[in-house]
Tab-separated table of C-alpha atoms and ligand atoms in Angstrom:
chain	number	residue	atom	x	y	z
A	18	MET	CA	-58.231	26.203	149.472
A	19	SER	CA	-54.929	24.700	150.996
A	20	GLY	CA	-53.517	21.228	151.964
A	21	PRO	CA	-53.407	18.686	149.294
A	22	THR	CA	-49.581	17.531	148.912
A	23	ASN	CA	-51.001	15.796	145.862
A	24	ARG	CA	-51.708	19.252	143.757
A	25	GLY	CA	-52.391	17.954	140.533
A	26	ARG	CA	-54.581	14.881	141.359
A	27	SER	CA	-56.502	17.295	143.788
A	28	ALA	CA	-57.312	19.660	141.092
A	29	ALA	CA	-58.284	17.061	138.622
A	30	ARG	CA	-60.844	15.792	141.516
A	31	LEU	CA	-62.068	19.367	141.974
A	32	ARG	CA	-62.438	20.161	138.452
A	33	SER	CA	-64.589	16.852	137.847
A	34	SER	CA	-66.801	18.011	140.745
A	35	LEU	CA	-67.788	21.284	139.358
A	36	ARG	CA	-71.076	22.254	138.162
A	37	GLY	CA	-71.862	24.478	135.245
A	38	ALA	CA	-71.979	27.686	136.785
A	39	GLU	CA	-68.557	27.180	138.684
A	40	THR	CA	-65.083	28.161	137.810
A	41	LEU	CA	-61.951	26.865	139.414
A	42	GLY	CA	-58.317	28.481	139.468
A	43	HIS	CA	-55.188	27.808	140.908
A	44	VAL	CA	-54.199	30.814	142.823
A	45	GLY	CA	-51.132	29.977	144.827
A	46	ASP	CA	-48.686	27.248	145.883
A	47	ASP	CA	-51.267	24.575	147.018
A	48	GLU	CA	-54.342	27.079	147.136
A	49	PHE	CA	-57.487	26.709	144.557
A	50	ALA	CA	-60.288	29.107	144.289
A	51	VAL	CA	-63.779	27.975	143.135
A	52	VAL	CA	-66.149	30.440	142.012
A	53	SER	CA	-69.533	29.516	142.070
A	54	GLU	CA	-72.399	31.552	140.404
A	55	HIS	CA	-76.208	31.529	141.397
A	56	MET	CA	-76.277	30.630	144.862
A	57	PRO	CA	-79.863	31.324	145.883
A	58	ASN	CA	-79.581	31.529	149.598
A	59	MET	CA	-76.837	30.601	152.616
A	60	GLN	CA	-78.282	26.704	152.484
A	61	ALA	CA	-77.244	26.414	148.930
A	62	VAL	CA	-73.849	27.918	150.004
A	63	THR	CA	-73.115	25.345	152.743
A	64	GLU	CA	-74.458	22.888	150.992
A	65	ARG	CA	-72.251	23.191	148.149
A	66	ALA	CA	-69.298	23.540	150.494
A	67	GLU	CA	-70.234	20.028	152.355
A	68	GLN	CA	-70.496	18.533	148.743
A	69	LEU	CA	-66.949	19.795	147.662
A	70	ARG	CA	-65.608	18.694	151.243
A	71	GLN	CA	-66.967	15.245	150.676
A	72	ALA	CA	-65.711	14.911	147.021
A	73	LEU	CA	-62.206	15.866	148.367
A	74	LYS	CA	-62.414	13.453	151.038
A	75	ALA	CA	-62.555	10.312	149.014
A	76	PRO	CA	-59.068	8.861	148.981
A	77	LEU	CA	-57.052	9.227	145.849
A	78	LEU	CA	-55.388	6.258	143.909
A	79	LEU	CA	-51.558	6.417	143.498
A	80	GLY	CA	-50.623	3.277	141.645
A	81	THR	CA	-51.978	0.738	143.981
A	82	LYS	CA	-51.604	2.889	147.051
A	83	GLU	CA	-54.814	5.077	148.601
A	84	ILE	CA	-53.521	8.292	149.697
A	85	HIS	CA	-55.960	10.835	151.697
A	86	VAL	CA	-56.034	14.392	151.172
A	87	SER	CA	-57.839	16.971	152.967
A	88	ALA	CA	-58.618	20.736	151.989
A	89	SER	CA	-59.486	23.613	154.469
A	90	MET	CA	-62.279	25.798	152.783
A	91	GLY	CA	-62.745	29.447	153.402
A	92	ILE	CA	-65.847	31.040	151.828
A	93	ALA	CA	-66.799	34.690	150.990
A	94	ARG	CA	-69.862	35.906	149.312
A	95	TYR	CA	-70.245	38.567	146.900
A	96	PRO	CA	-71.298	41.234	147.265
A	97	ALA	CA	-72.051	40.914	151.146
A	98	ASP	CA	-68.385	40.182	152.113
A	99	GLY	CA	-66.933	42.503	149.187
A	100	ASP	CA	-67.429	43.767	145.919
A	101	ASP	CA	-63.988	43.248	144.276
A	102	VAL	CA	-61.872	40.406	143.603
A	103	SER	CA	-59.222	41.487	146.241
A	104	ALA	CA	-61.694	42.111	149.020
A	105	LEU	CA	-63.269	38.619	148.356
A	106	PHE	CA	-59.782	36.735	147.824
A	107	SER	CA	-58.512	37.977	151.254
A	108	ARG	CA	-61.738	37.174	153.154
A	109	ALA	CA	-61.960	33.852	151.836
A	110	ASP	CA	-58.519	33.645	152.952
A	111	ILE	CA	-59.497	34.915	156.569
A	112	ALA	CA	-62.330	32.355	156.610
A	113	MET	CA	-60.005	29.524	155.432
A	114	HIS	CA	-57.868	30.296	158.552
A	115	GLU	CA	-60.633	29.867	160.519
A	116	ALA	CA	-61.721	26.690	158.798
A	117	LYS	CA	-57.862	25.340	159.712
A	118	LYS	CA	-58.278	25.761	163.381
A	119	LYS	CA	-61.272	23.606	163.270
A	120	GLY	CA	-59.177	20.723	161.964
A	121	ALA	CA	-58.443	19.001	158.701
A	122	GLY	CA	-60.792	19.117	155.895
A	123	GLN	CA	-63.212	21.882	157.418
A	124	TRP	CA	-64.821	24.765	155.999
A	125	ALA	CA	-65.885	28.100	157.378
A	126	LEU	CA	-67.588	31.216	156.276
A	127	TYR	CA	-66.132	34.806	156.564
A	128	GLU	CA	-67.867	36.977	159.254
A	129	ARG	CA	-67.379	40.552	159.973
A	130	GLY	CA	-65.041	40.889	162.734
A	131	LEU	CA	-63.313	37.619	161.956
A	132	TYR	CA	-60.205	39.200	161.174
A	133	ALA	CA	-60.299	41.411	164.353
A	134	ARG	CA	-60.703	38.333	166.138
A	135	GLN	CA	-57.783	36.365	164.368
A	136	ARG	CA	-55.482	39.391	165.006
A	137	GLN	CA	-56.444	39.646	168.817
A	138	MET	CA	-55.748	35.697	169.070
A	139	PHE	CA	-52.584	36.413	167.449
A	140	GLU	CA	-51.345	38.907	169.625
A	141	MET	CA	-52.614	37.044	172.692
A	142	GLU	CA	-50.578	34.005	171.449
A	143	GLY	CA	-47.632	36.229	171.227
A	144	GLY	CA	-47.968	37.569	174.783
A	145	LEU	CA	-48.756	34.010	176.235
A	146	ARG	CA	-45.293	32.608	174.521
A	147	LYS	CA	-43.349	35.465	176.637
A	148	ALA	CA	-45.672	35.134	179.708
A	149	LEU	CA	-43.891	31.946	181.052
A	150	ASP	CA	-40.104	33.269	181.097
A	151	ALA	CA	-41.687	36.812	182.100
A	152	THR	CA	-43.591	34.824	185.457
A	153	GLU	CA	-46.794	36.788	184.406
A	154	PHE	CA	-48.631	33.292	185.524
A	155	VAL	CA	-49.890	32.871	188.739
A	156	PRO	CA	-51.746	30.099	190.646
A	157	TYR	CA	-54.893	31.183	192.609
A	158	TYR	CA	-56.010	28.786	194.925
A	159	GLN	CA	-59.596	27.815	196.024
A	160	PRO	CA	-60.599	25.881	199.024
A	161	LYS	CA	-62.151	22.657	199.074
A	162	VAL	CA	-64.319	22.247	202.011
A	163	ASP	CA	-65.690	19.207	203.872
A	164	VAL	CA	-69.684	19.416	203.581
A	165	ALA	CA	-69.886	17.639	207.015
A	166	THR	CA	-67.341	19.719	209.265
A	167	GLY	CA	-67.054	22.807	207.340
A	168	ARG	CA	-63.256	22.073	207.408
A	169	ILE	CA	-60.891	23.065	204.540
A	170	VAL	CA	-59.678	19.532	203.113
A	171	GLY	CA	-57.874	20.357	199.903
A	172	ALA	CA	-57.774	23.152	197.264
A	173	GLU	CA	-57.665	23.468	193.713
A	174	ALA	CA	-55.013	25.719	191.824
A	175	LEU	CA	-56.726	27.571	189.302
A	176	LEU	CA	-54.190	29.615	186.716
A	177	ARG	CA	-54.236	33.472	186.378
A	178	TRP	CA	-52.474	35.234	183.888
A	179	LYS	CA	-51.237	38.611	185.237
A	180	HIS	CA	-51.053	40.727	181.804
A	181	PRO	CA	-48.687	43.566	181.676
A	182	GLU	CA	-51.578	45.747	180.431
A	183	GLN	CA	-54.960	44.077	180.639
A	184	GLY	CA	-54.437	42.915	184.621
A	185	LEU	CA	-55.651	39.509	185.376
A	186	VAL	CA	-56.784	37.281	182.681
A	187	ALA	CA	-59.375	34.771	183.272
A	188	PRO	CA	-58.226	31.488	182.231
A	189	ALA	CA	-61.347	30.691	179.874
A	190	GLU	CA	-59.703	33.586	177.623
A	191	PHE	CA	-56.229	32.035	177.400
A	192	ILE	CA	-56.179	28.239	178.251
A	193	PRO	CA	-57.952	27.559	174.805
A	194	ILE	CA	-54.888	29.231	173.176
A	195	LEU	CA	-52.372	27.410	175.583
A	196	GLU	CA	-54.052	24.376	174.478
A	197	ASP	CA	-54.143	25.083	170.634
A	198	THR	CA	-50.535	26.132	170.424
A	199	GLY	CA	-49.200	23.236	173.024
A	200	LEU	CA	-47.917	26.062	175.170
A	201	ILE	CA	-50.067	24.312	177.997
A	202	VAL	CA	-47.416	21.617	178.303
A	203	PRO	CA	-44.569	23.749	179.470
A	204	VAL	CA	-46.994	25.993	181.546
A	205	GLY	CA	-48.548	22.882	183.173
A	206	THR	CA	-45.234	21.403	183.915
A	207	TRP	CA	-44.488	24.991	185.783
A	208	LEU	CA	-47.751	24.783	187.391
A	209	LEU	CA	-47.176	21.507	188.795
A	210	ASN	CA	-43.652	22.507	190.174
A	211	THR	CA	-45.109	25.999	191.402
A	212	VAL	CA	-47.546	23.964	193.594
A	213	CYS	CA	-45.216	21.553	194.823
A	214	ALA	CA	-42.771	24.358	195.863
A	215	GLN	CA	-45.744	26.252	197.549
A	216	GLN	CA	-46.636	23.321	199.332
A	217	ALA	CA	-43.329	22.545	200.519
A	218	HIS	CA	-43.055	26.373	201.593
A	219	TRP	CA	-46.183	26.251	203.602
A	220	ARG	CA	-44.996	23.229	205.283
A	221	LYS	CA	-41.808	24.603	206.326
A	222	ASP	CA	-43.959	27.758	207.599
A	223	GLY	CA	-45.693	25.124	210.110
A	224	ILE	CA	-48.967	25.138	208.359
A	225	SER	CA	-50.834	21.963	207.930
A	226	ILE	CA	-51.015	21.576	204.627
A	227	VAL	CA	-53.953	20.025	202.525
A	228	PRO	CA	-53.909	18.146	199.057
A	229	VAL	CA	-53.801	20.757	196.296
A	230	ALA	CA	-55.297	19.678	192.902
A	231	VAL	CA	-53.909	20.627	189.380
A	232	ASN	CA	-55.742	20.740	186.315
A	233	CYS	CA	-54.511	18.608	183.474
A	234	ALA	CA	-55.067	19.213	179.905
A	235	VAL	CA	-55.023	16.422	177.311
A	236	ALA	CA	-51.770	17.438	175.918
A	237	GLN	CA	-50.024	16.792	178.953
A	238	LEU	CA	-51.547	13.117	179.153
A	239	GLN	CA	-50.460	12.516	175.612
A	240	ASN	CA	-46.867	10.839	175.940
A	241	ASP	CA	-47.204	9.852	179.589
A	242	GLY	CA	-44.819	12.724	180.135
A	243	VAL	CA	-46.980	13.874	183.058
A	244	LEU	CA	-45.916	11.029	185.104
A	245	GLY	CA	-42.134	12.200	185.081
A	246	VAL	CA	-43.094	15.595	185.501
A	247	VAL	CA	-45.186	14.824	188.782
A	248	GLN	CA	-42.431	12.675	190.166
A	249	ASP	CA	-39.827	15.042	189.818
A	250	ALA	CA	-41.923	17.987	191.110
A	251	LEU	CA	-42.582	15.667	194.121
A	252	ALA	CA	-39.222	14.709	194.613
A	253	ALA	CA	-37.687	18.186	194.113
A	254	HIS	CA	-39.727	19.290	197.051
A	255	ALA	CA	-39.661	16.179	199.219
A	256	LEU	CA	-43.517	16.427	199.115
A	257	ASP	CA	-45.863	13.618	200.343
A	258	PRO	CA	-47.553	12.742	197.073
A	259	ARG	CA	-50.860	12.715	199.052
A	260	MET	CA	-50.636	16.615	199.057
A	261	LEU	CA	-50.830	16.564	195.145
A	262	GLU	CA	-53.583	15.642	192.950
A	263	LEU	CA	-54.859	15.725	189.498
A	264	GLU	CA	-58.264	16.835	187.769
A	265	ILE	CA	-58.785	15.245	184.631
A	266	THR	CA	-62.135	16.379	182.824
A	267	GLU	CA	-64.610	13.489	181.778
A	268	SER	CA	-64.347	14.705	178.227
A	269	VAL	CA	-60.520	14.387	178.234
A	270	LEU	CA	-60.992	11.307	179.528
A	271	MET	CA	-63.247	9.947	176.886
A	272	GLN	CA	-60.882	11.108	174.291
A	273	ALA	CA	-58.569	8.289	175.160
A	274	PRO	CA	-60.224	5.929	177.872
A	275	GLU	CA	-57.690	2.995	178.073
A	276	ARG	CA	-54.700	5.462	178.215
A	277	VAL	CA	-56.040	7.821	180.558
A	278	ALA	CA	-57.062	4.840	182.870
A	279	ALA	CA	-53.615	3.437	182.713
A	280	LEU	CA	-51.990	6.824	183.713
A	281	ILE	CA	-54.593	7.246	186.696
A	282	ALA	CA	-53.777	3.844	187.734
A	283	GLN	CA	-49.925	4.838	187.548
A	284	LEU	CA	-50.416	8.073	189.419
A	285	ARG	CA	-52.262	6.095	192.164
A	286	VAL	CA	-49.334	3.862	192.406
A	287	MET	CA	-47.229	6.653	193.106
A	288	GLY	CA	-49.476	8.168	195.714
A	289	VAL	CA	-51.315	10.504	193.590
A	290	ASP	CA	-55.065	10.819	193.491
A	291	THR	CA	-57.204	11.792	190.488
A	292	ALA	CA	-60.589	13.398	190.319
A	293	ILE	CA	-62.890	13.209	187.433
A	294	ASP	CA	-63.598	16.802	186.624
A	295	ASP	CA	-67.015	18.266	185.112
A	296	PHE	CA	-68.687	15.238	185.777
A	297	GLY	CA	-72.085	14.859	184.081
A	298	THR	CA	-70.760	16.988	181.086
A	299	GLY	CA	-68.999	13.999	179.245
A	300	TYR	CA	-70.474	10.818	178.273
A	301	SER	CA	-68.263	8.404	180.206
A	302	SER	CA	-69.985	4.835	180.227
A	303	LEU	CA	-70.678	3.262	183.446
A	304	ALA	CA	-68.729	0.280	182.978
A	305	TYR	CA	-65.632	2.530	182.150
A	306	LEU	CA	-66.010	4.147	185.420
A	307	LYS	CA	-66.423	1.414	187.554
A	308	ARG	CA	-62.760	0.317	186.178
A	309	LEU	CA	-61.284	3.615	186.505
A	310	PRO	CA	-58.757	3.770	189.376
A	311	ALA	CA	-59.836	7.549	190.415
A	312	SER	CA	-60.590	8.483	193.722
A	313	ALA	CA	-63.157	11.556	193.435
A	314	LEU	CA	-65.959	12.859	191.064
A	315	LYS	CA	-66.555	16.488	190.745
A	316	ILE	CA	-70.076	17.527	190.053
A	317	ASP	CA	-70.174	20.149	187.297
A	318	ARG	CA	-71.476	23.666	188.519
A	319	ALA	CA	-74.133	23.570	185.728
A	320	PHE	CA	-76.103	20.701	188.008
A	321	ILE	CA	-75.535	22.975	191.087
A	322	LYS	CA	-76.463	26.278	189.940
A	323	ASP	CA	-80.295	25.680	190.114
A	324	LEU	CA	-80.498	23.430	193.106
A	325	PRO	CA	-82.568	22.885	195.184
A	326	ASN	CA	-85.283	24.023	192.807
A	327	ASP	CA	-84.820	22.429	189.335
A	328	ALA	CA	-86.131	18.953	189.141
A	329	GLU	CA	-83.721	17.460	186.941
A	330	ASP	CA	-80.585	18.876	188.517
A	331	ILE	CA	-82.033	17.428	191.824
A	332	ALA	CA	-82.195	14.143	190.144
A	333	ILE	CA	-78.731	14.089	188.346
A	334	THR	CA	-77.096	15.134	191.417
A	335	LYS	CA	-78.949	12.526	193.305
A	336	ALA	CA	-77.821	9.964	191.010
A	337	VAL	CA	-74.269	11.120	190.707
A	338	LEU	CA	-73.887	10.860	194.639
A	339	LEU	CA	-75.761	7.242	194.722
A	340	LEU	CA	-73.424	6.260	191.680
A	341	ALA	CA	-69.989	7.432	193.567
A	342	ARG	CA	-70.934	5.812	196.675
A	343	GLU	CA	-71.525	2.356	194.901
A	344	LEU	CA	-68.067	3.006	193.037
A	345	GLY	CA	-66.447	3.934	196.213
A	346	LEU	CA	-65.689	7.497	195.144
A	347	ARG	CA	-65.663	10.825	197.005
A	348	VAL	CA	-67.773	13.351	195.651
A	349	VAL	CA	-67.050	17.440	195.005
A	350	ALA	CA	-69.669	19.651	194.227
A	351	GLU	CA	-68.358	22.561	192.094
A	352	GLY	CA	-69.868	26.329	192.395
A	353	VAL	CA	-71.763	26.063	195.461
A	354	GLU	CA	-72.672	29.873	196.157
A	355	THR	CA	-75.786	29.634	198.642
A	356	ALA	CA	-76.737	27.916	201.978
A	357	GLU	CA	-79.736	26.183	200.253
A	358	GLN	CA	-77.395	24.618	197.834
A	359	LEU	CA	-75.283	23.235	200.480
A	360	GLU	CA	-77.760	22.077	202.729
A	361	PHE	CA	-79.338	20.192	199.729
A	362	LEU	CA	-75.696	18.603	199.436
A	363	ARG	CA	-75.330	17.874	203.025
A	364	SER	CA	-78.706	15.929	203.421
A	365	HIS	CA	-77.754	13.969	200.402
A	366	GLY	CA	-74.481	12.696	201.575
A	367	CYS	CA	-72.136	14.842	199.177
A	368	ASP	CA	-68.287	14.793	201.057
A	369	ALA	CA	-66.925	18.202	199.652
A	370	TYR	CA	-67.738	21.313	197.872
A	371	GLN	CA	-65.949	24.525	196.189
A	372	GLY	CA	-67.820	27.517	195.680
A	373	TYR	CA	-68.060	31.274	196.226
A	374	PHE	CA	-70.190	30.453	199.508
A	375	CYS	CA	-66.934	29.452	201.153
A	376	SER	CA	-64.216	31.354	199.019
A	377	ARG	CA	-63.210	32.415	195.558
A	378	PRO	CA	-59.950	31.470	194.179
A	379	VAL	CA	-57.713	33.614	196.072
A	380	PRO	CA	-53.793	34.148	195.717
A	381	ALA	CA	-51.397	32.072	197.689
A	382	ASP	CA	-51.023	34.080	200.914
A	383	GLU	CA	-54.584	34.416	201.218
A	384	PHE	CA	-55.070	30.705	201.342
A	385	ALA	CA	-52.202	30.401	203.623
A	386	SER	CA	-54.167	32.882	206.050
A	387	LEU	CA	-57.332	30.588	205.732
A	388	LEU	CA	-55.233	27.544	206.737
A	389	ARG	CA	-53.570	29.426	209.484
A	390	LYS	CA	-56.834	30.655	210.782
A	391	GLN	CA	-58.200	26.941	210.761
A	392	ASP	CA	-55.319	25.510	212.414
A	393	ARG	CA	-55.778	27.853	215.299
A	394	LEU	CA	-59.353	27.222	215.391
A	395	ILE	CA	-58.639	23.553	215.878
A	396	SER	CA	-55.804	23.750	218.464
A	397	MET	CA	-58.614	26.155	220.419
A	398	SER	CA	-61.175	23.302	220.380
B	243	C2E	P1	-62.636	24.139	186.460
B	243	C2E	O1	-61.521	23.489	186.580
B	243	C2E	O2	-63.937	23.515	186.261
B	243	C2E	O3	-62.579	25.059	187.783
B	243	C2E	C1	-63.875	25.594	188.413
B	243	C2E	C2	-64.141	27.377	187.686
B	243	C2E	O4	-65.146	27.406	188.553
B	243	C2E	C3	-62.881	28.339	188.236
B	243	C2E	O5	-63.018	28.897	186.898
B	243	C2E	C4	-63.197	28.904	189.386
B	243	C2E	O6	-63.116	30.186	189.581
B	243	C2E	C5	-65.122	28.773	189.156
B	243	C2E	N1	-65.673	29.155	190.350
B	243	C2E	C6	-65.589	28.330	191.510
B	243	C2E	N2	-66.606	28.311	192.090
B	243	C2E	C7	-67.616	29.147	191.728
B	243	C2E	C8	-68.926	29.675	192.195
B	243	C2E	O7	-69.299	29.392	193.401
B	243	C2E	N3	-69.395	30.034	191.310
B	243	C2E	C9	-69.058	30.518	189.854
B	243	C2E	N4	-69.805	31.138	189.243
B	243	C2E	N5	-67.949	30.249	189.530
B	243	C2E	C10	-67.250	29.110	190.587
B	243	C2E	P2	-61.701	29.532	186.428
B	243	C2E	O8	-60.710	30.065	187.343
B	243	C2E	O9	-62.163	31.103	185.860
B	243	C2E	O10	-61.282	28.419	185.516
B	243	C2E	C11	-62.082	28.296	184.262
B	243	C2E	C12	-61.589	26.745	183.718
B	243	C2E	O11	-60.254	26.944	183.053
B	243	C2E	C13	-61.341	25.527	184.981
B	243	C2E	O12	-62.727	25.192	185.060
B	243	C2E	C14	-60.349	24.787	184.037
B	243	C2E	O13	-61.079	24.165	183.205
B	243	C2E	C15	-59.448	25.788	183.313
B	243	C2E	N6	-58.174	26.000	183.917
B	243	C2E	C16	-57.797	26.900	185.143
B	243	C2E	N7	-56.482	26.452	185.507
B	243	C2E	C17	-56.178	25.605	184.649
B	243	C2E	C18	-54.698	24.862	184.504
B	243	C2E	O14	-53.829	25.196	185.382
B	243	C2E	N8	-54.878	23.877	183.794
B	243	C2E	C19	-55.775	23.514	182.978
B	243	C2E	N9	-55.630	22.559	181.942
B	243	C2E	N10	-56.828	24.319	182.984
B	243	C2E	C20	-57.121	25.126	183.734
B	244	CA	CA1	-61.056	21.578	187.771
B	245	CA	CA1	-64.850	21.486	187.004
């Protein structure tokens, strides 16, 4: 266990919550070990962990002041996880690190493979720390297509990591680590600048550019820093603010509704539109949405996947389209892969879509070719 600043008091608290067949030891600076005997099954283990967690959670009294301490707990079982003291200790320690990752005051069980996973994450983190300077990140661009006309009306910039050994790494593998380590803030700043520079470059090449959306993580919104970053990136490349958009997921939005709403309003004043991403997966209230100065909703791919066959997905998609119309928001459907999905969206008045049906996310030069081709077609018609 680790965490408590008030070691003695926490030890006393732990001691007083022990049961008959338990032993408490002070094993390191702010680390304690509890040995619990006679645990009949897993349920007993997890229940006991939860009881200890609750016991430690209650505030301690320091004079008249209440202080809160929290402890992260890692659990290893004898003999399944090790049959000697040092193996059990090291595995409990590995589990404790896993608990810490979940946040303050959590517990975790040792599992086989946990150490290998932790090492892998650790190595990836090391690689990610160098990736920005080594220019190993690259944005791919996925077209947003107007459902009615089939024209490319925008794009989403999606981050890729060109790993020196592993090749192209997908964001699902590394974005969570960038977020955990706070690296997402400098990487996000870099991406906003790169996208603005790219847009300016395309414009100089005579391409009719379209708005490009950048995904925004919660850490980027924390101190409103993103406003200055957006402003600077636009100014540095003399880019029309309408050529940049932000995407904020519904779940990020709900972590700080008032602040994000204010931020979206300020972006709008600057001329930068915001879309609510993965819509339908978070739990935003209708009252909140009504006041939100966003310009578009993106329906999550989970609801598009089984269209036009799944009755629930049909109902949800129709409801989102109706709601958006009432609120004056555009709707972009994500993950459209088939003509049938597209036809369903067209007949229900969806504005735009993204998906493999039109194009996967592609490198900048391929996206530029798509825009050039479109320019030629338009000039011929
Ligand atoms: P997202 O913002 O929901 O992006 C859409 C994801 O769906 C992309 O995955 C895209 O490649 C994928 N996709 C698009 N069309 C289709 C389709 O027709 N079928 C299928 N199966 N998938 C489709 P990707 O590029 O792997 O990105 C995953 C997630 O990583 C993104 O989800 C976003 O949340 C995050 N991400 C990517 N780039 C950034 C970034 O620069 N910053 C932040 N904060 N997050 C990012
Ligand atoms: Ca997105
Ligand atoms: Ca999405």
